[in-house]
Each structure stands twice: as C-alpha cells, then as structure tokens.
Amino acid sequence: MIKFLDLQKINAQYTYELKQAATEVIDSGWYLLGNKLESFENNLSRFLGVRQTVGVSNGLDALRLILRAYIEMGVMNKGDEIIVPANTYIATILAITDNGLKPVLVEPDIETYNLDISLIEQHVTKRTKAIMLVHLYGRICWSDELERIAKKYNLKLLEDNAQAIGAIWKNGKRSGALGDAAGNSFYPGKNLGALGDAGAVTTNDKELAKTIRAIANYGSEKKYYNIYQGLNCRMDEIQAAFLNVKLKYLDAENQKRREIAQYYGESIKNLNIILPQSTSQPIDQALEHVWHLFVIRSKYREQIQKYLIENGIQTMIHYPMPPHKQQAYKEMNELTIPITEQIHDESLSLPLNQMISYSDIEIIVNTINRFE
C-alpha cells in the first residue's frame, strides 16, 4: 500500500535530533514559555523575514488571536466584515465567526483554487476591515492589485499560511511575511509539522504581537495580572524544540516536493483528469508554491479514488464539503457558490511528500494513466 502520508517515515529521518531535543526539554524542568519557544520564535522570524513571531497552540488559534487582538486594539469591532475565500478549510471561517465578525465569501479562481483577486473590490463595504488570504494547497495568493485594493480601502491583509510555509513570492518575501499578520499551522501533516498541535502568528507589528502574546496567556503580560479576558493558547516547549529541529530542513524538503509535482505534471496523461495549473516557469523553479497538496480534479473522482485504493494507492479529498454547506453554518446553506462547489465535488489529492520514493511515484502515475 502506498500511503497518502507516512508521518512515521517522515519523522524517522530526524529520530536522533528529535529524541535529543525531547531529552533537553525533559531534563530542563521547564515546559512552557521557556528557552525552546524563544529560540523557535527567533528562528522562524529570521527564516520568514519578520520582526515578530508568537508561538501558539495551533493554526486556528493563530488566526483567532490576530482578529481578537485587532478588536482589543480598536482596529475592528464585532459585526465588521472580513473578505475570505469560499474555497478553504473551515478553520479560516471559524476564526472569523468566533470573534463575532462576518465572513464575506468570495469565489476562487478555478485555475489556481485561490481567492479570485479580481472579485474582491465588488464585495468591499463600509464594514469591511480586512481581506484574509489563504495560500491554499501551498500556493501563494498575492498580487499588486491586492495591495492596491487594501491601500485604497484601508484594509488589513491577513494570511492563512497554514499550507504554504516556506513559499517565496516574486518580491523575495516569504508567505507569512507578506501581509499585516499571518496565522501559521504546524499540524503534524504540514510541510513543517510538529509532533502534535502547534502554530504561530507572524507579523512586523510590535503592538499586535504584544497584544496577541498577552491574550494567548490568559490575557496577562505579568502572572496573575490580567489586562484582557484572555485565552490559553500557548505553544509548549517540546513542540518548539521539535520544530527547531525540522525548520532547518524545510527549504530542501519543499524543493523535493516541487520536483515530485514537476514529475506528476509532466507524466500524468489522462483526459479524465485536470492537473493543477503549472506556473510560467518549470514547477521545480516556481518558488511561490511548496506543494503541500497535489490536487487533481475529475468528474469521475469517486471512481478514480476507488480504482486507486483497489490498486494499493491511498488518496484524500481536500475537502468534500465547503464551509457554507456545513451544518455549523446552516444560515449559509442556501448560498450557491458554484466554482467553490465544483472544486469540492471534483478534487482529489495524490500522495506527495518529501519521503515518497520515485518508484512509488512511477506506480501512481502509471496506475492513473491506465484509468478509463
């Protein structure tokens, strides 16, 4: 069986360093808000090119905390609107509604699956306070037009960088450093994965980072003295230690993902399948994409998935149901958002990670090409 994602195999390559990191934390006797977290925050800031990193409990909390901090700072108020792609994992929407803000769902570009920037301006109202971009599947969603719109309407540009850590935009900046603030996820299956839940907020805004750090620590800057009605959203020392180990290898591993995506793109030849859009240059040189997922589309998705599992190949569907059709958002269930719904009905993710062998990739390609 070719697994969709073999985390045991991925983490086995760092076994010695991870065990050493865990031992250091255990022996230190200090398990929260210590040297390992400070070290990881500094290392991630240098890697991304930002001034401030705040390690937090997970990617959803990172996004929640950004919006909550803006409310505490008076930048936003409950009821304000946040423009967000309709085609995203539900966590992006949850962060908005959890803060009493209103998500304004905008269709994606069917070619890139990311937010269609040309549609943003028609959705801006007097209550719009931010655009939350999602770098979906590992591809940066950004443009000069996006920056123009944000400047024209005085909007915050927020990044959901859960899937694109390490991607580099054309101006040399990395995802997570492009906007006013970014939420990053280190869920174990991400390109930079912890061995449990973890996340981070990255920003150049010192006041925002300070506010987030306090809110995430029960609303406190000084123990037992609470400025805000805060939360407990802290990254623990052992996850910070593990992430410090794995961050060193991220660029090389992302490049391996690009090479695999290049092979898939050049080798899959099946008229029943729509491949991800290639970029203007060879995929393995297109730094704006780190290929967290390699997502194909087909009207025959269920048949293809069944056929592949029968041939020993695991796949995943990201995602079977869009946020606006979920029971959690029953007030949105009547919305018709056709491009988003088409993507969710047709998409299928193929195995792609830095440890998959080329012999397995060849098997996947050859099997797909035989599907009729």
XYZ file of C-alpha atoms in Angstrom:
372
model
C 0.000 0.000 0.000
C 1.307 3.458 -0.923
C 0.192 5.644 1.954
C -1.111 9.124 1.314
C 1.132 10.393 4.116
C 3.560 8.348 6.201
C 4.398 10.563 9.170
C 6.377 7.832 10.883
C 8.706 7.620 7.896
C 8.964 11.404 7.591
C 9.912 11.892 11.244
C 12.203 8.833 11.369
C 14.854 10.776 9.453
C 15.187 13.164 12.426
C 14.956 10.475 15.130
C 18.239 11.256 16.860
C 17.741 15.024 16.855
C 14.107 14.790 17.993
C 14.972 12.480 20.871
C 17.834 14.739 21.875
C 15.512 17.780 21.760
C 12.901 15.989 23.883
C 15.526 14.944 26.405
C 16.752 18.528 26.732
C 13.222 19.739 27.473
C 12.528 16.941 29.960
C 15.823 17.496 31.763
C 15.316 21.261 31.905
C 12.245 21.022 34.120
C 10.726 23.958 32.182
C 7.860 23.043 29.870
C 6.049 26.271 28.929
C 7.194 29.733 27.841
C 10.872 28.879 28.055
C 14.084 28.978 26.051
C 12.987 26.491 23.382
C 9.954 28.579 22.460
C 12.006 31.782 22.421
C 14.582 30.085 20.202
C 11.954 28.823 17.758
C 10.244 32.204 17.585
C 13.563 33.869 16.780
C 14.478 31.225 14.207
C 11.113 31.426 12.460
C 11.283 35.228 12.394
C 14.674 35.034 10.675
C 13.501 32.358 8.260
C 10.397 34.290 7.186
C 11.905 37.754 7.425
C 9.517 39.187 10.007
C 10.161 41.139 13.194
C 7.725 39.283 15.445
C 6.716 35.648 15.928
C 4.388 34.433 18.667
C 4.230 30.677 19.119
C 0.694 29.494 19.855
C -1.297 26.312 20.284
C -2.395 25.690 16.671
C -3.159 27.360 13.353
C -6.806 28.079 14.100
C -5.859 29.821 17.335
C -3.255 31.854 15.457
C -5.977 33.275 13.203
C -8.412 33.704 16.106
C -5.816 35.618 18.083
C -4.978 38.000 15.241
C -8.604 39.066 14.892
C -9.178 39.166 18.651
C -6.134 41.399 19.079
C -7.352 43.799 16.409
C -10.666 44.029 18.264
C -8.896 44.726 21.576
C -6.782 47.380 19.817
C -9.893 49.065 18.396
C -8.984 48.325 14.787
C -12.077 46.120 14.373
C -15.442 45.788 16.061
C -17.859 42.901 16.299
C -20.052 42.835 13.211
C -17.300 44.069 10.906
C -16.740 42.169 7.676
C -13.760 40.069 6.612
C -13.421 39.078 2.954
C -12.361 35.444 2.733
C -12.219 32.756 0.040
C -15.230 30.455 -0.058
C -12.861 27.651 -1.081
C -10.935 26.919 2.098
C -10.818 24.634 5.106
C -13.450 25.599 7.649
C -10.852 26.793 10.196
C -10.385 30.030 8.232
C -14.090 30.820 8.615
C -14.227 29.645 12.239
C -11.594 32.189 13.233
C -13.764 34.995 11.840
C -17.106 33.979 13.313
C -15.542 33.077 16.676
C -14.719 36.775 17.057
C -18.216 37.979 16.168
C -17.041 39.138 12.737
C -18.837 38.436 9.464
C -17.180 36.329 6.755
C -17.852 37.571 3.232
C -17.284 34.579 0.971
C -15.660 35.221 -2.405
C -15.183 32.684 -5.193
C -11.767 31.252 -6.087
C -10.023 31.264 -9.430
C -10.793 27.863 -10.981
C -7.211 27.671 -12.316
C -5.336 28.325 -9.066
C -8.044 27.420 -6.493
C -7.020 30.529 -4.554
C -9.161 33.603 -3.954
C -10.020 35.376 -7.208
C -8.495 38.780 -6.512
C -10.411 40.359 -9.422
C -13.666 39.784 -7.500
C -12.623 41.376 -4.209
C -13.435 45.023 -4.819
C -17.124 44.417 -5.593
C -17.515 42.897 -2.111
C -15.984 45.795 -0.170
C -18.433 47.755 2.021
C -18.151 50.324 4.794
C -17.947 47.465 7.283
C -15.064 45.667 5.541
C -11.934 45.706 7.689
C -9.685 43.001 6.251
C -9.018 40.515 3.471
C -7.985 37.099 4.721
C -5.959 35.304 2.046
C -5.500 31.555 2.097
C -2.393 30.200 0.365
C -4.293 27.040 -0.479
C -2.530 23.734 -1.173
C 0.828 25.540 -0.756
C 0.481 28.232 -3.444
C 0.833 31.903 -2.543
C -2.221 34.064 -3.212
C -0.967 37.612 -3.749
C -0.698 40.390 -6.345
C -0.027 44.086 -6.837
C -3.771 44.515 -7.414
C -4.459 43.020 -3.987
C -2.119 45.526 -2.369
C -3.775 48.365 -4.307
C -7.235 47.376 -3.096
C -6.073 47.086 0.507
C -4.450 50.503 0.382
C -7.454 52.133 -1.343
C -9.927 50.933 1.301
C -7.549 50.854 4.284
C -7.929 47.112 4.757
C -5.706 44.742 6.698
C -4.162 41.935 4.653
C -4.150 38.744 6.709
C -2.607 35.461 5.616
C -3.833 31.989 6.433
C -0.407 30.451 5.910
C -1.314 27.013 7.218
C -0.318 25.257 3.986
C 2.424 27.351 2.373
C 5.219 27.733 4.916
C 8.474 28.441 3.067
C 6.919 29.647 -0.199
C 8.599 32.717 -1.722
C 6.778 35.456 -3.632
C 8.252 37.306 -6.629
C 9.442 40.186 -4.440
C 11.574 37.771 -2.424
C 9.301 37.813 0.605
C 8.009 34.568 2.021
C 4.404 33.686 2.734
C 3.719 34.597 6.328
C 5.594 37.874 5.835
C 3.584 39.446 3.004
C 0.625 40.911 4.872
C -0.096 42.710 8.133
C -0.171 39.402 10.014
C -0.271 35.684 9.318
C -1.513 32.568 11.045
C 0.764 29.551 10.603
C -0.076 25.925 11.374
C 2.371 23.209 12.367
C -0.166 20.373 12.442
C 1.835 17.123 12.009
C 0.900 16.690 8.341
C 2.018 20.167 7.290
C 5.273 20.832 5.401
C 6.713 21.974 8.740
C 4.934 19.668 11.156
C 5.157 19.358 14.912
C 4.551 16.078 16.730
C 1.235 17.400 17.976
C -0.663 20.655 17.645
C 1.235 23.923 17.291
C 1.013 27.220 15.414
C 2.382 30.753 15.255
C 1.423 34.319 14.461
C 3.965 36.224 12.369
C 3.912 39.972 11.854
C 6.000 43.136 11.714
C 3.547 44.911 14.036
C 5.123 45.005 17.501
C 1.956 46.212 19.238
C -0.139 43.498 17.600
C 2.354 40.808 18.638
C 2.441 42.121 22.206
C -1.352 42.080 22.405
C -1.557 38.561 20.961
C 1.080 37.260 23.348
C -0.921 38.567 26.297
C -4.304 37.302 25.074
C -2.827 33.844 24.426
C -1.540 33.752 28.023
C -4.847 34.243 29.852
C -4.825 37.928 28.901
C -1.757 38.505 31.028
C 1.637 40.116 30.492
C 2.552 39.609 34.153
C 1.484 36.488 36.002
C -1.805 36.908 37.920
C -2.399 40.378 36.449
C -4.848 40.217 33.562
C -5.266 43.014 31.021
C -7.728 41.105 28.794
C -10.296 38.358 29.197
C -7.780 36.089 27.592
C -7.323 32.530 26.397
C -4.860 29.710 26.945
C -3.286 29.286 23.502
C 0.399 28.711 24.168
C 2.887 26.528 22.306
C 4.639 24.143 24.681
C 8.398 23.768 24.943
C 8.602 20.270 23.499
C 6.799 21.202 20.263
C 9.016 24.281 19.939
C 12.075 22.054 20.364
C 10.844 19.637 17.687
C 10.077 22.483 15.283
C 13.547 23.935 15.795
C 14.955 20.628 14.567
C 12.725 20.406 11.497
C 12.857 24.055 10.407
C 16.473 23.590 9.277
C 15.378 21.137 6.593
C 12.273 22.920 5.326
C 13.664 24.603 2.206
C 15.297 21.404 0.960
C 12.149 19.394 1.610
C 9.949 21.935 -0.126
C 12.227 21.701 -3.149
C 11.805 17.922 -3.155
C 8.033 18.483 -3.198
C 8.398 20.768 -6.224
C 10.377 18.099 -8.070
C 7.702 15.487 -7.376
C 4.983 17.894 -8.525
C 7.000 18.505 -11.697
C 7.120 14.765 -12.371
C 3.385 14.370 -11.784
C 2.626 17.328 -14.038
C 4.771 16.044 -16.895
C 3.873 12.349 -16.591
C 0.154 12.105 -15.849
C -1.591 11.796 -19.193
C -5.267 11.054 -18.716
C -8.041 13.020 -20.388
C -10.358 12.309 -17.443
C -8.119 14.331 -15.132
C -7.456 18.054 -14.790
C -3.985 18.716 -13.381
C -3.086 21.692 -11.169
C -2.195 24.769 -13.167
C 1.516 24.962 -13.853
C 3.317 28.252 -13.456
C 5.093 30.326 -16.086
C 8.339 28.504 -15.364
C 9.188 24.891 -14.530
C 7.398 23.855 -11.361
C 10.616 22.968 -9.586
C 11.785 26.565 -10.069
C 8.480 28.211 -9.087
C 9.209 29.172 -5.507
C 5.733 30.602 -4.834
C 4.367 27.061 -4.490
C 5.511 24.485 -1.922
C 3.006 21.790 -2.948
C 1.544 20.950 0.424
C -1.028 19.120 -1.680
C -1.096 17.969 -5.299
C -4.772 18.260 -6.178
C -6.235 16.881 -9.380
C -9.838 17.322 -10.484
C -12.204 14.958 -12.233
C -15.914 14.427 -12.780
C -15.110 10.801 -12.031
C -13.465 11.470 -8.648
C -15.215 8.686 -6.715
C -14.455 6.128 -9.401
C -10.808 7.211 -9.572
C -10.403 7.115 -5.806
C -11.969 3.634 -5.633
C -9.785 2.445 -8.540
C -6.610 3.768 -6.882
C -7.324 2.174 -3.497
C -8.018 -1.128 -5.275
C -4.529 -0.739 -6.758
C -2.920 -0.021 -3.385
C -2.777 3.795 -3.554
C -4.263 5.989 -0.840
C -5.672 9.401 -1.739
C -7.511 12.124 0.202
C -10.273 14.588 -0.594
C -9.464 18.174 0.427
C -12.283 18.990 1.065
C -15.528 17.051 0.498
C -17.867 19.837 1.674
C -17.279 23.614 1.563
C -17.790 25.694 4.729
C -21.025 27.292 3.521
C -22.677 23.861 3.208
C -21.680 22.660 6.680
C -24.276 22.223 9.433
C -22.182 24.537 11.590
C -23.092 27.356 9.181
C -26.686 26.404 8.427
C -27.501 30.078 7.935
C -25.301 29.910 4.800
C -26.569 26.567 3.487
C -28.806 28.165 0.876
C -25.929 30.077 -0.709
C -24.912 28.952 -4.172
C -21.200 29.429 -4.810
C -20.701 27.376 -7.982
C -16.933 27.411 -8.568
C -16.225 26.554 -4.942
C -18.792 23.774 -5.040
C -17.331 22.396 -8.257
C -13.846 22.237 -6.744
C -15.146 20.464 -3.653
C -17.073 17.983 -5.814
C -14.164 17.154 -8.141
C -10.883 17.489 -6.231
C -8.657 14.594 -5.209
C -5.232 14.817 -3.552
C -2.464 12.447 -4.654
C 0.358 11.290 -2.347
C 3.123 13.893 -2.272
C 5.718 14.329 0.449
C 9.460 14.577 0.774
C 9.899 10.879 1.667
C 7.843 9.237 -1.064
C 10.067 7.155 -3.364
C 10.323 7.707 -7.099
C 9.359 4.078 -7.647
C 6.096 4.754 -5.803
C 5.534 7.923 -7.828
C 6.008 5.939 -11.028
C 3.462 3.389 -9.843
C 0.966 6.162 -9.064
C 1.455 7.808 -12.457
C 1.234 4.558 -14.416
C -1.862 3.473 -12.494
C -3.619 6.800 -13.101
C -2.747 6.715 -16.783
C -4.440 3.313 -17.090
C -7.730 4.573 -15.642
C -10.558 4.596 -18.194
